[in-house]
Each structure stands twice: as structure tokens, then as C-alpha cells.
mmCIF file with all atom_site columns, C-alpha atoms in Angstrom:
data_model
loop_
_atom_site.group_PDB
_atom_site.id
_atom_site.type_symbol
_atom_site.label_atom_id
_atom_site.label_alt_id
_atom_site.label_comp_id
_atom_site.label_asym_id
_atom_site.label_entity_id
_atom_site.label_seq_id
_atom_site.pdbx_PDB_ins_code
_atom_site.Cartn_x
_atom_site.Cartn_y
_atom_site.Cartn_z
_atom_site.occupancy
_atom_site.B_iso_or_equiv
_atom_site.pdbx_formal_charge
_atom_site.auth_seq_id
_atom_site.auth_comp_id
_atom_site.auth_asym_id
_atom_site.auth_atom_id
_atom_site.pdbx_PDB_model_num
ATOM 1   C CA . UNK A 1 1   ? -20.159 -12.784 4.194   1.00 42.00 ? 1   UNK A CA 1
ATOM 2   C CA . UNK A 1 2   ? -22.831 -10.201 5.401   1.00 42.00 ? 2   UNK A CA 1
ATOM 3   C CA . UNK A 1 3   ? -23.410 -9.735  1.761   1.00 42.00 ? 3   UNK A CA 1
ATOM 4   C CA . UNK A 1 4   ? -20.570 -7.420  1.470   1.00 65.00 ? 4   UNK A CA 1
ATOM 5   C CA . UNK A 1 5   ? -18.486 -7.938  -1.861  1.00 73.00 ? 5   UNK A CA 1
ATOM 6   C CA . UNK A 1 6   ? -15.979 -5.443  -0.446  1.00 83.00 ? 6   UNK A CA 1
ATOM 7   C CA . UNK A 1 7   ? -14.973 -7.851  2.986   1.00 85.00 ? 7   UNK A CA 1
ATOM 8   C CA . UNK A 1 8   ? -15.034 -10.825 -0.167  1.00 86.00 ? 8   UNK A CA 1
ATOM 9   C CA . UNK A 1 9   ? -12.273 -8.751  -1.987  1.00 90.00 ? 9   UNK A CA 1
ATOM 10  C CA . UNK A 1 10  ? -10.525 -7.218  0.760   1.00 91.00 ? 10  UNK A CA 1
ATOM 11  C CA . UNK A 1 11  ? -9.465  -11.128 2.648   1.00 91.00 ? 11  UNK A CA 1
ATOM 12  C CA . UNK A 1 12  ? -9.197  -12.468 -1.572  1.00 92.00 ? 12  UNK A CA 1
ATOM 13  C CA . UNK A 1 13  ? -6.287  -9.593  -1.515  1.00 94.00 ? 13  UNK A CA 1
ATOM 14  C CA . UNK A 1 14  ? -4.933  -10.491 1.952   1.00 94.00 ? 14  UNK A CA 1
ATOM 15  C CA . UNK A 1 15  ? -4.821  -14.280 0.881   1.00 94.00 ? 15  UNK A CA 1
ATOM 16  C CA . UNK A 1 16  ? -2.240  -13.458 -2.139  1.00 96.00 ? 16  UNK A CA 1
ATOM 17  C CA . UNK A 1 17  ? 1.341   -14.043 -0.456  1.00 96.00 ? 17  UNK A CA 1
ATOM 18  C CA . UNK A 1 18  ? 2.581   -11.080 -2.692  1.00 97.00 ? 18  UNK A CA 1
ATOM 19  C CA . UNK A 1 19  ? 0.043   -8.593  -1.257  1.00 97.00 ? 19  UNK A CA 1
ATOM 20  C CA . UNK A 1 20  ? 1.427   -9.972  2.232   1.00 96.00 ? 20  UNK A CA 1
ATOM 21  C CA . UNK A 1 21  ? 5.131   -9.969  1.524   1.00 97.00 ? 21  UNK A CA 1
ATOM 22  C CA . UNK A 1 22  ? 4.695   -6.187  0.446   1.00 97.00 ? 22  UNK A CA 1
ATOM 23  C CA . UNK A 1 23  ? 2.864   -5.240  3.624   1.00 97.00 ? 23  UNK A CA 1
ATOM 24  C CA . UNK A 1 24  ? 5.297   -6.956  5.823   1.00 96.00 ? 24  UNK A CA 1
ATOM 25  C CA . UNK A 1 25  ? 8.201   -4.920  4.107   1.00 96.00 ? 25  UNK A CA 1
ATOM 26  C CA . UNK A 1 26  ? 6.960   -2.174  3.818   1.00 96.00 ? 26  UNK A CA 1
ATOM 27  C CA . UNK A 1 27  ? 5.575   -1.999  7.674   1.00 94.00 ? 27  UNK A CA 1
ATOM 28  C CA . UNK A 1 28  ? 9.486   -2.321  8.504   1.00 94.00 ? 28  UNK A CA 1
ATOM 29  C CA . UNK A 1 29  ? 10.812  0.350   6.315   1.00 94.00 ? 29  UNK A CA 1
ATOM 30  C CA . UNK A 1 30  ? 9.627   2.685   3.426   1.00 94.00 ? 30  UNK A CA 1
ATOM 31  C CA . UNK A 1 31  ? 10.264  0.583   0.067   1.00 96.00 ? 31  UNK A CA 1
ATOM 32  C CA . UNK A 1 32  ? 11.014  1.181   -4.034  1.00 95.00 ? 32  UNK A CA 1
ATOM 33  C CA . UNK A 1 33  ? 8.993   -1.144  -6.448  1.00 96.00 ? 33  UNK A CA 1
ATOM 34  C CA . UNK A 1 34  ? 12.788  -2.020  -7.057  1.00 95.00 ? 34  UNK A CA 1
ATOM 35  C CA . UNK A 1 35  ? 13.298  -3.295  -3.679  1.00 96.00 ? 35  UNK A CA 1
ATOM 36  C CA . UNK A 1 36  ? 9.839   -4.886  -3.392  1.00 97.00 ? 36  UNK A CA 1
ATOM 37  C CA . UNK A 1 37  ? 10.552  -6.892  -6.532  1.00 96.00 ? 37  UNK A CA 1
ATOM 38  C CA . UNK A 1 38  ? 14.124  -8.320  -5.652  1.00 96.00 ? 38  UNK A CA 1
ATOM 39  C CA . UNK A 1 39  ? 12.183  -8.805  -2.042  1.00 95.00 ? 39  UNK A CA 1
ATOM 40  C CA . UNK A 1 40  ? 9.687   -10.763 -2.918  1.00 95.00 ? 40  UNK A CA 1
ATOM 41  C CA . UNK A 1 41  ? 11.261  -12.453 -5.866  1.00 96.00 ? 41  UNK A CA 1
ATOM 42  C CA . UNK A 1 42  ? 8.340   -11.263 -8.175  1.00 96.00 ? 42  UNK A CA 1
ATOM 43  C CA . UNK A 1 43  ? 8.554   -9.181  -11.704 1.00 96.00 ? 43  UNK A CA 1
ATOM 44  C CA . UNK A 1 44  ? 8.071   -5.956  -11.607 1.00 95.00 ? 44  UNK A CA 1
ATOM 45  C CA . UNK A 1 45  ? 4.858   -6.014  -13.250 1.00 96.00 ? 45  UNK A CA 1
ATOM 46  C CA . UNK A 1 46  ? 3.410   -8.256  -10.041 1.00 97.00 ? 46  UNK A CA 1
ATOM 47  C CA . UNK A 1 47  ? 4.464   -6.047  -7.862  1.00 97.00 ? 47  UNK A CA 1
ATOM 48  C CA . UNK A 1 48  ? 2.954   -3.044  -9.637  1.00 96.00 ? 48  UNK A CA 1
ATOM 49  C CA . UNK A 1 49  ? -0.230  -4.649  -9.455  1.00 97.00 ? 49  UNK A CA 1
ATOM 50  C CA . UNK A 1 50  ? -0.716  -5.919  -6.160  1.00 97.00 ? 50  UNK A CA 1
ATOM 51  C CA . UNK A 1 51  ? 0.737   -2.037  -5.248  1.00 97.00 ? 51  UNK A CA 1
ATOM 52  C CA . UNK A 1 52  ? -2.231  -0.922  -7.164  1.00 96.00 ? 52  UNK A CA 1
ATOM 53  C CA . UNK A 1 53  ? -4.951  -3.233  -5.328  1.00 95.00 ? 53  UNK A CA 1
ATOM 54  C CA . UNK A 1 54  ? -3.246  -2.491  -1.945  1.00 96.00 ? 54  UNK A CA 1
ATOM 55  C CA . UNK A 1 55  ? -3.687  1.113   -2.837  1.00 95.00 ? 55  UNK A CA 1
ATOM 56  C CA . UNK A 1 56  ? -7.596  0.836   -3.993  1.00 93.00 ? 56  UNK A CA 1
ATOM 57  C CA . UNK A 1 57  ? -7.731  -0.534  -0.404  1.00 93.00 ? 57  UNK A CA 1
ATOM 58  C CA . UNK A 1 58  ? -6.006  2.341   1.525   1.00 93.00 ? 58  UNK A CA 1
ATOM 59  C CA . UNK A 1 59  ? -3.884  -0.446  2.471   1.00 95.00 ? 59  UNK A CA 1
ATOM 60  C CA . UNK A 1 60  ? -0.190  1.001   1.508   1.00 96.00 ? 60  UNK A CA 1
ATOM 61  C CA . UNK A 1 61  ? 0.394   4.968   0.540   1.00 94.00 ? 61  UNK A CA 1
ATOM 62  C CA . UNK A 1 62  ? 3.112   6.058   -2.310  1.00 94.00 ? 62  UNK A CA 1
ATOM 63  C CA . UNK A 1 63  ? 5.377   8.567   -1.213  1.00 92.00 ? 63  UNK A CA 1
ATOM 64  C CA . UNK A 1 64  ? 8.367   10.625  -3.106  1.00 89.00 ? 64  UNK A CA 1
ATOM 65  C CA . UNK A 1 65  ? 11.748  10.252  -2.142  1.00 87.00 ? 65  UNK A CA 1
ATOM 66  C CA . UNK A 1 66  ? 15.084  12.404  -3.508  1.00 83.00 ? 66  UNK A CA 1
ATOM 67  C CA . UNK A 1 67  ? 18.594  10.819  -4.557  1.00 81.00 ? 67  UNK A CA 1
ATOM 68  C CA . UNK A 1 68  ? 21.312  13.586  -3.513  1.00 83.00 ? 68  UNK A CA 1
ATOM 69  C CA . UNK A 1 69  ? 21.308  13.999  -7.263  1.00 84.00 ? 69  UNK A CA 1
ATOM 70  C CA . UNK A 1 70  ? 18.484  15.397  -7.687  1.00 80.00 ? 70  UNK A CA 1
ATOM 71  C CA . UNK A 1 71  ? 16.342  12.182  -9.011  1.00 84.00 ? 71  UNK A CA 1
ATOM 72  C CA . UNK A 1 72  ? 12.944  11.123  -7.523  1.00 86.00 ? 72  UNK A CA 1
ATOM 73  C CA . UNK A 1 73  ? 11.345  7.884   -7.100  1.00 89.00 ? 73  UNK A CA 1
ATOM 74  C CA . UNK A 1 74  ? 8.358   6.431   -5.393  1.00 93.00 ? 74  UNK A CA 1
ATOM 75  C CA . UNK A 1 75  ? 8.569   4.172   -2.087  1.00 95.00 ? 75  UNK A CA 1
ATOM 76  C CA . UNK A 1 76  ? 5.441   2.659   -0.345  1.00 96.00 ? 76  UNK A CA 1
ATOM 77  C CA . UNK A 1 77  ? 4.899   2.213   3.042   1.00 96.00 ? 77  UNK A CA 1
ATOM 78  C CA . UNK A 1 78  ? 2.168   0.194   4.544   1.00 95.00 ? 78  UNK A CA 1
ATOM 79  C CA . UNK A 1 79  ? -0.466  1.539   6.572   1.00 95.00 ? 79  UNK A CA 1
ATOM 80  C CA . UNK A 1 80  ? -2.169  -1.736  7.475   1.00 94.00 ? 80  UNK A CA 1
ATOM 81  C CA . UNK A 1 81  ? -2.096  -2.133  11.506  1.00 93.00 ? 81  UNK A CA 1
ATOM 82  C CA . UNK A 1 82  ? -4.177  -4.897  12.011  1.00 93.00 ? 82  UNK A CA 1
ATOM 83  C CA . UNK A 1 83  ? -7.009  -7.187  10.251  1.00 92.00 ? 83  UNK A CA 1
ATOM 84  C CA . UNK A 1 84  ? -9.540  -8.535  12.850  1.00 93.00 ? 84  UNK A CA 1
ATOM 85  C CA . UNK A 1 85  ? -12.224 -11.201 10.873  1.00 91.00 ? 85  UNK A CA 1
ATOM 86  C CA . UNK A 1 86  ? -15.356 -12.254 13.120  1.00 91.00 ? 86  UNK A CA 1
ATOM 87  C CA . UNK A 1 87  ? -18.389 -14.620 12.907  1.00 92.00 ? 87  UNK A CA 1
ATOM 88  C CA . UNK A 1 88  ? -21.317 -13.626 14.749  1.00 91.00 ? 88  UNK A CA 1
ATOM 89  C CA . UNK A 1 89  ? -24.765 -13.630 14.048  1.00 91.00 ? 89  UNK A CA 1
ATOM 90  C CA . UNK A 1 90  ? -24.394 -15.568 10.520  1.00 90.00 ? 90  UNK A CA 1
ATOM 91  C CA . UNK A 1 91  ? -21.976 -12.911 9.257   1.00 87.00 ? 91  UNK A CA 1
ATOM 92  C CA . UNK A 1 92  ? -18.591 -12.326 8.546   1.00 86.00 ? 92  UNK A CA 1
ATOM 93  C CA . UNK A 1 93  ? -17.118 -8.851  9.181   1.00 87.00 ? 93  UNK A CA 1
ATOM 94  C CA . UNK A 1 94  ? -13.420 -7.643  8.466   1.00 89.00 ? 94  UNK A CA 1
ATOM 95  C CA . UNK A 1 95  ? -12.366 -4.720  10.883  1.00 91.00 ? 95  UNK A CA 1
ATOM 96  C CA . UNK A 1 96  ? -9.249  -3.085  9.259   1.00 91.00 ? 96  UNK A CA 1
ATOM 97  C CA . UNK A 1 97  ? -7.298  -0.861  11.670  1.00 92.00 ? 97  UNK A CA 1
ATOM 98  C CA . UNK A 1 98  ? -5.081  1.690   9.727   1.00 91.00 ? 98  UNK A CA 1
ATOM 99  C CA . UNK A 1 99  ? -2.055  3.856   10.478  1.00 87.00 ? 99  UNK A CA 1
ATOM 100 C CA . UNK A 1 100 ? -2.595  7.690   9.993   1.00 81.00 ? 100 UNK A CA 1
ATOM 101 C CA . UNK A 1 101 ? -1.091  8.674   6.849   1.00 70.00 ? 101 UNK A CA 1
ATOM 102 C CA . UNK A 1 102 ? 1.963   10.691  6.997   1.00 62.00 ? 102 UNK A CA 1
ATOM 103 C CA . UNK A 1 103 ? 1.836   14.416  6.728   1.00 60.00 ? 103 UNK A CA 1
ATOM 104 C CA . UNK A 1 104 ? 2.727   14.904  3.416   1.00 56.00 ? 104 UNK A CA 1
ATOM 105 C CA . UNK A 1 105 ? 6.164   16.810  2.414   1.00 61.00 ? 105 UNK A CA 1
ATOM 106 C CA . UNK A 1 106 ? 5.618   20.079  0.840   1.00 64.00 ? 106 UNK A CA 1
ATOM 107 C CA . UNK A 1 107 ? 8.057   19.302  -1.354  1.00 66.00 ? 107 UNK A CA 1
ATOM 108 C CA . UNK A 1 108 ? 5.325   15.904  -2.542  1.00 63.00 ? 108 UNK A CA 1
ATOM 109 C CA . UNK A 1 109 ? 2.478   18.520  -2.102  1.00 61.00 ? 109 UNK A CA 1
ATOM 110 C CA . UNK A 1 110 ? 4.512   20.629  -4.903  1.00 68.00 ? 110 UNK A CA 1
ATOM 111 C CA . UNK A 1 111 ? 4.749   17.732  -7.490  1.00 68.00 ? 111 UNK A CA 1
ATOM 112 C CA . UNK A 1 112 ? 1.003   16.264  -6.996  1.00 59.00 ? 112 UNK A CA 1
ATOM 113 C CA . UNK A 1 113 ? -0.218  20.227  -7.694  1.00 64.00 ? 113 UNK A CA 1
ATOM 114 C CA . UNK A 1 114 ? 2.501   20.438  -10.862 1.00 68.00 ? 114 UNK A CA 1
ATOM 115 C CA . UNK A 1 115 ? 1.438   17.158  -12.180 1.00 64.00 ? 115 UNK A CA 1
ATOM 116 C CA . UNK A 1 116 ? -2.278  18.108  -11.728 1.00 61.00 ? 116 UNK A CA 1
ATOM 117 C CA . UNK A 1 117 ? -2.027  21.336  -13.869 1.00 63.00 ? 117 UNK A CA 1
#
């Protein structure tokens, strides 16, 4: 694989069905961990993690959403456009092409800074 332990890790994640199911739903429409789990029939936990590799990748971002009462929760939304895996030359290269992330809301921007302090 052109020696490159990242490409190795990056098609290993792509393989798992769960790391797929969540990019597919989450390509459609912004999603809770709640949602992904019933989704993809997984525990919570499983979805957690695989949320956690896809976002090592840049593969998915977290963003906040509001209830009308006030609440907040997290949704992920997948910024994976397309994968493109060639063989030339006695190598293996993965191309990843990646939506632009969404401006973020001021009202995120607000929370990240608050949290950071």
C-alpha cells in the first residue's frame, strides 16, 4: 500500500458496515447518536466509536442542535463525497474527496469558546 499506514486504516474503517451505514445516513440528513443507533441497529456504545474514528478521519463533523425547549444535543453529518482507490505503479493510493464543512453557528462558536474556558 505505498507504505502508507494511514490509506491501511482509512479502507480498514471504510470496510466496517457500521462506519458505512453512518455515512450513508448521515449524507441524507443531519443525525443524533440516538437515531444512528436505532438506524443501524447497533448499541450506543458502537456507534460512539465508529463516530469517533470517522471523526479522527475528517470523515463526519458534530454539530449542535436546539429542542424548542431549550435542550441541546449533537447530530453528525457526513462530509465524505467520494473514495477513489487506484493501483498504479506497485502502489495503492486512496483519494478522499470531502464536503466543505459548514460555517459554523455562532450560537456552536459560543459553546466550543464556553466549554474551552
Amino acid at each position: 500500500m505505498s507504505g502508507d499506514s494511514d490509506d491501511a486504516e482509512l479502507l480498514a474503517l471504510l470496510e466496517d458496515d457500521y462506519a458505512r451505514e453512518i455515512l450513508t445516513a448521515t449524507s441524507a440528513q443531519p443525525m443524533s447518536a440516538e437515531r444512528l443507533s436505532q438506524h443501524c441497529d447497533a448499541s450506543d456504545s458502537t456507534i460512539y466509536r465508529r463516530v469517533d474514528r470517522l471523526k479522527d478521519h475528517d470523515l463526519i463533523d458534530e454539530q449542535t442542535q436546539f429542542d424548542p425547549d431549550g435542550h441541546h444535543y449533537s447530530v453528525y453529518v457526513s462530509r465524505l463525497e467520494s473514495v477513489t482507490v487506484s493501483f498504479r505503479d506497485g502502489e495503492c493510493r486512496v483519494e478522499l474527496e470531502r464536503r466543505r464543512p459548514a460555517e459554523e453557528d455562532p450560537a456552536d462558536r459560543f459553546t466550543r469558546m464556553w466549554q474551552d474556558l
